[in-house]
Tab-separated table of C-alpha atoms in Angstrom:
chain	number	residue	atom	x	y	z
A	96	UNK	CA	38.774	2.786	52.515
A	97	UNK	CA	35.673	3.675	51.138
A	98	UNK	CA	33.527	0.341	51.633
A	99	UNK	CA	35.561	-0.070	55.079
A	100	UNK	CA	34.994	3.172	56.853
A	101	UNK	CA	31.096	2.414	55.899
A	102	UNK	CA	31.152	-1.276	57.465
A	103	UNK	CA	33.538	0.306	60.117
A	104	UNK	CA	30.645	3.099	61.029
A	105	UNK	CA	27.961	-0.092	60.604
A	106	UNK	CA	29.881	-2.227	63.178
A	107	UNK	CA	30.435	1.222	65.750
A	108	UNK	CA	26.434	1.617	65.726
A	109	UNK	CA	25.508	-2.259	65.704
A	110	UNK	CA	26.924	-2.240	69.299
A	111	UNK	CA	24.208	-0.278	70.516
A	112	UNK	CA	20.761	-2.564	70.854
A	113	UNK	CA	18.796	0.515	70.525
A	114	UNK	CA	19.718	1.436	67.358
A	115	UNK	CA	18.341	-0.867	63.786
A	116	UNK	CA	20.652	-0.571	61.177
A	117	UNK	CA	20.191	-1.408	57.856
A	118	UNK	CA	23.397	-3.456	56.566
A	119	UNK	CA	25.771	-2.718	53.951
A	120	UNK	CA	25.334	-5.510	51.586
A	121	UNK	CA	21.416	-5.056	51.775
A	122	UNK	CA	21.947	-1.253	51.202
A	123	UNK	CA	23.941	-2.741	47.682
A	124	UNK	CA	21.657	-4.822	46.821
A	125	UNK	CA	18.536	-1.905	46.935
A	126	UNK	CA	20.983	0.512	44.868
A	127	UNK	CA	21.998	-1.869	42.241
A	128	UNK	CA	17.964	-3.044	42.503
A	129	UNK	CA	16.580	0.502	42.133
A	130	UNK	CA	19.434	1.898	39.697
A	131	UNK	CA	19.925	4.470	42.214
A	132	UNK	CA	23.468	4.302	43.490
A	133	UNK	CA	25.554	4.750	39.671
A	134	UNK	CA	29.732	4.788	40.483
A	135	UNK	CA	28.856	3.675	44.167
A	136	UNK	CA	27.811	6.692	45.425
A	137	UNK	CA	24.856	8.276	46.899
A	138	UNK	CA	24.246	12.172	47.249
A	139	UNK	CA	21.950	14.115	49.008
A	140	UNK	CA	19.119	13.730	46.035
A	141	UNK	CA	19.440	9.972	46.506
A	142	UNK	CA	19.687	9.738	50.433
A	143	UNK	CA	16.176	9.963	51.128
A	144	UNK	CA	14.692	8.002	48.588
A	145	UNK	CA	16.729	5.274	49.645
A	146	UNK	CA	16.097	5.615	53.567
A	147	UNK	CA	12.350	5.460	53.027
A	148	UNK	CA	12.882	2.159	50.923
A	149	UNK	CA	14.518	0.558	53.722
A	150	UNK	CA	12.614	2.031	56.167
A	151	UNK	CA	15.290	4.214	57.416
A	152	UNK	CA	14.388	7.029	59.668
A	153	UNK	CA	17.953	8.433	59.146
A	154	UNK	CA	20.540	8.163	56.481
A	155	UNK	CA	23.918	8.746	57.195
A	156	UNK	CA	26.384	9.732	54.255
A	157	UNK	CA	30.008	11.224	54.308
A	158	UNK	CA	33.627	11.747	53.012
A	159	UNK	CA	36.885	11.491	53.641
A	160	UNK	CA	40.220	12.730	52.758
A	161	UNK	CA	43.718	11.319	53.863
A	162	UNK	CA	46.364	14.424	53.027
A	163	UNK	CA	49.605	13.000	53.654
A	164	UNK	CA	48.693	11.332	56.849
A	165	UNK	CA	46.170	13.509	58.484
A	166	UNK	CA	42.686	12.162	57.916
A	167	UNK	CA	39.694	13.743	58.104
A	168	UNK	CA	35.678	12.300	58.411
A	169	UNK	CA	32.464	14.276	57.328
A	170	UNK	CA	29.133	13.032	57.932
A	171	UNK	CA	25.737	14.302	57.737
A	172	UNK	CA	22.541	13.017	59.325
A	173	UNK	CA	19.439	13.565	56.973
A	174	UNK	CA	15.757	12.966	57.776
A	175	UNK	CA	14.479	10.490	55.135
A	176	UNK	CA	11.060	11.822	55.625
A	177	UNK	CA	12.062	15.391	55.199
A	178	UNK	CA	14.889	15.127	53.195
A	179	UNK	CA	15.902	17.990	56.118
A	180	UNK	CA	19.899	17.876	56.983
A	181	UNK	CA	19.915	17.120	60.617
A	182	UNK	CA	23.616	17.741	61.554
A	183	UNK	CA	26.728	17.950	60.174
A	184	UNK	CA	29.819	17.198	61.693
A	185	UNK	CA	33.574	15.987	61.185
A	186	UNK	CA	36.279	14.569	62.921
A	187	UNK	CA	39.774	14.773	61.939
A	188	UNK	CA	43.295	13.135	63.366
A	189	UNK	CA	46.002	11.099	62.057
A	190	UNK	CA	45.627	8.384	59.906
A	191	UNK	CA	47.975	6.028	62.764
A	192	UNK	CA	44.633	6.883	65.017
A	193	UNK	CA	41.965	6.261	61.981
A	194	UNK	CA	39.968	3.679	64.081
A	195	UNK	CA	39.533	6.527	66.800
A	196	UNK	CA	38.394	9.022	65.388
A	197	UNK	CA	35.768	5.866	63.592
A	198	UNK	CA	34.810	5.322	66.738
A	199	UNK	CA	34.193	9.335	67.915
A	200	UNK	CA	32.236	9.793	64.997
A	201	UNK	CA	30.127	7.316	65.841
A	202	UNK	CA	29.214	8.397	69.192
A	203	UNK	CA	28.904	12.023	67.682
A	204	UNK	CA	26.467	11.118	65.360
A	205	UNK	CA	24.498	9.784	67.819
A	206	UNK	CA	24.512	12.860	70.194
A	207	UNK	CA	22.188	15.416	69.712
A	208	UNK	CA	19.882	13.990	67.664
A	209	UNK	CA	17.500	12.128	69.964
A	210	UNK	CA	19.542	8.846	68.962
A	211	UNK	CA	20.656	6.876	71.770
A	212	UNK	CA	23.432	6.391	72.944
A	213	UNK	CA	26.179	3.443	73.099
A	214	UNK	CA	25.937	2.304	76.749
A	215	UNK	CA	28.773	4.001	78.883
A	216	UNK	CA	30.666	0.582	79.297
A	217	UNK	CA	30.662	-0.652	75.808
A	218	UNK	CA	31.206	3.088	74.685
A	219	UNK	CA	34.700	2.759	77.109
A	220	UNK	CA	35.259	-0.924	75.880
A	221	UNK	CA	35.527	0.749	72.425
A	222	UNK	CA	37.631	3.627	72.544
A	223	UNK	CA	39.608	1.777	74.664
A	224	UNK	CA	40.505	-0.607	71.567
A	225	UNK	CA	43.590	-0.056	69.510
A	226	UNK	CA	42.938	-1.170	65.977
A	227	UNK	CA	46.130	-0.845	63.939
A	228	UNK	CA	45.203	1.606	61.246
A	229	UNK	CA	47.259	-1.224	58.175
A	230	UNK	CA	44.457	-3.504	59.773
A	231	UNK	CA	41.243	-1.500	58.779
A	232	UNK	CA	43.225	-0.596	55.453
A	233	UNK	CA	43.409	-4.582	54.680
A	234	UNK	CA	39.872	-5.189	56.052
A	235	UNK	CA	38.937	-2.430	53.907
A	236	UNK	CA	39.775	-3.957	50.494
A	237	UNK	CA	38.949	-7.103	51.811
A	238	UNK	CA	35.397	-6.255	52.036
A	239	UNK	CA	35.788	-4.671	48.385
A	240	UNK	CA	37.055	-7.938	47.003
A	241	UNK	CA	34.206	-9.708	48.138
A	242	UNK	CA	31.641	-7.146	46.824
A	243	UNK	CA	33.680	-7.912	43.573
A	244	UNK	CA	32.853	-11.578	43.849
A	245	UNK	CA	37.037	-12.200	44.044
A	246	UNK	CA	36.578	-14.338	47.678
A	247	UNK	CA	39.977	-15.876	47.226
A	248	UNK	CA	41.525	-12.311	47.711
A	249	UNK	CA	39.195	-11.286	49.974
A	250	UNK	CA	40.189	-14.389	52.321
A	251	UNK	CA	43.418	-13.071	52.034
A	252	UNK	CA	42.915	-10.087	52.874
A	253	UNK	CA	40.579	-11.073	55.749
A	254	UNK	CA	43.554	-13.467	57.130
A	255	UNK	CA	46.360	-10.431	56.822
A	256	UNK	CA	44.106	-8.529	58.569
A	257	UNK	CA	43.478	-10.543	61.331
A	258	UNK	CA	47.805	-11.756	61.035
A	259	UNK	CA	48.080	-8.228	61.977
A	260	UNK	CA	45.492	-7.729	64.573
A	261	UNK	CA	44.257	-11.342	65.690
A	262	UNK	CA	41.440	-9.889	68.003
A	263	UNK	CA	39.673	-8.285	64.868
A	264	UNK	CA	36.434	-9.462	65.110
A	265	UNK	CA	35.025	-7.621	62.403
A	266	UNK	CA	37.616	-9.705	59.782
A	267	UNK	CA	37.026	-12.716	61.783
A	268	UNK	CA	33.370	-12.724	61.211
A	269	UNK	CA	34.330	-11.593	57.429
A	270	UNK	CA	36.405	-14.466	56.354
A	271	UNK	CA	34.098	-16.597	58.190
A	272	UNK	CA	30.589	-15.030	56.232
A	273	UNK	CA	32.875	-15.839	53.241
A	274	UNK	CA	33.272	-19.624	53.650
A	275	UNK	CA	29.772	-19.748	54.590
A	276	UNK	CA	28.420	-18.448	51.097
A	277	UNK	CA	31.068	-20.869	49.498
């Protein structure tokens, strides 16, 4: 779930206009680029650096742990500038409700910390989605595979995903980025 709960996060804030967001495979690229991001992970000596590369105001980095079904999110919110930790915060629930508590970290990030806000009704149209939780697991490695380069697997794991939830947009758009760098 690692690379999914980050594209997950990216696709929560990319429905608010006010926000820029710098994507996923871009952020990739500038670790593998600037040898900055060794095992796939950046920590809190690496955050900033990277924000200010990609112009980032803010850099948002977390964890997770699923303990026999109860999942829990941490995320902090660093100034790039600063390297100052902005907030902290977690959110923790079942792993059935994982796309939930995606989505109420999102909007938690943004609060209280002069960030805008999703607009009310597209804030409601998302919490009022119900993505099954074996859906975000297969989009998950689905998005791995194709960092691997393995786009056979990753199309199938794009088209399970969307087998079990056909009004996932997020594989949709997946499988279809997928045939388009064939």
């Amino acid at each position: 779930l690692q690379v999914g709960l980050q594209q997950m996060l990216i696709t929560e804030f990319t429905q608010n206009p006010q926000l820029r967001i710098v994507e996923r495979g871009k952020l990739k690229e500038l670790l593998a680029e600037q040898d900055l991001g060794a095992g796939g992970r950046v920590d809190a000596n690496t955050a900033a650096k990277i924000g200010r590369l990609v112009g980032a105001r803010f850099m948002i980095r977390g964890t997770f742990i699923d303990f026999y079904g109860d999942f829990r999110i941490d995320a902090v919110i660093e100034n790039t500038e600063t390297s100052e930790i902005i907030k902290t915060m977690k959110v923790n629930g079942k792993r059935e409700t994982l796309y939930a508590l995606i989505v109420n970290l999102a909007d938690n990030i943004t609060k209280g910390v002069n960030l805008p806000a999703l607009p009310k009704q597209a804030m409601e149209q998302r919490e009022s989605r119900q993505v099954p939780t074996e859906a975000l697991q297969l989009y998950s490695r689905a998005l791995l595979y194709a960092d691997r380069g393995d786009t056979q697997r990753a199309a199938d794991l794009f088209n399970q995903a969307i087998k079990v939830f056909p009004e996932y947009t997020e594989a949709q758009e997946g499988l279809r980025q997928l045939k388009q760098g064939e």
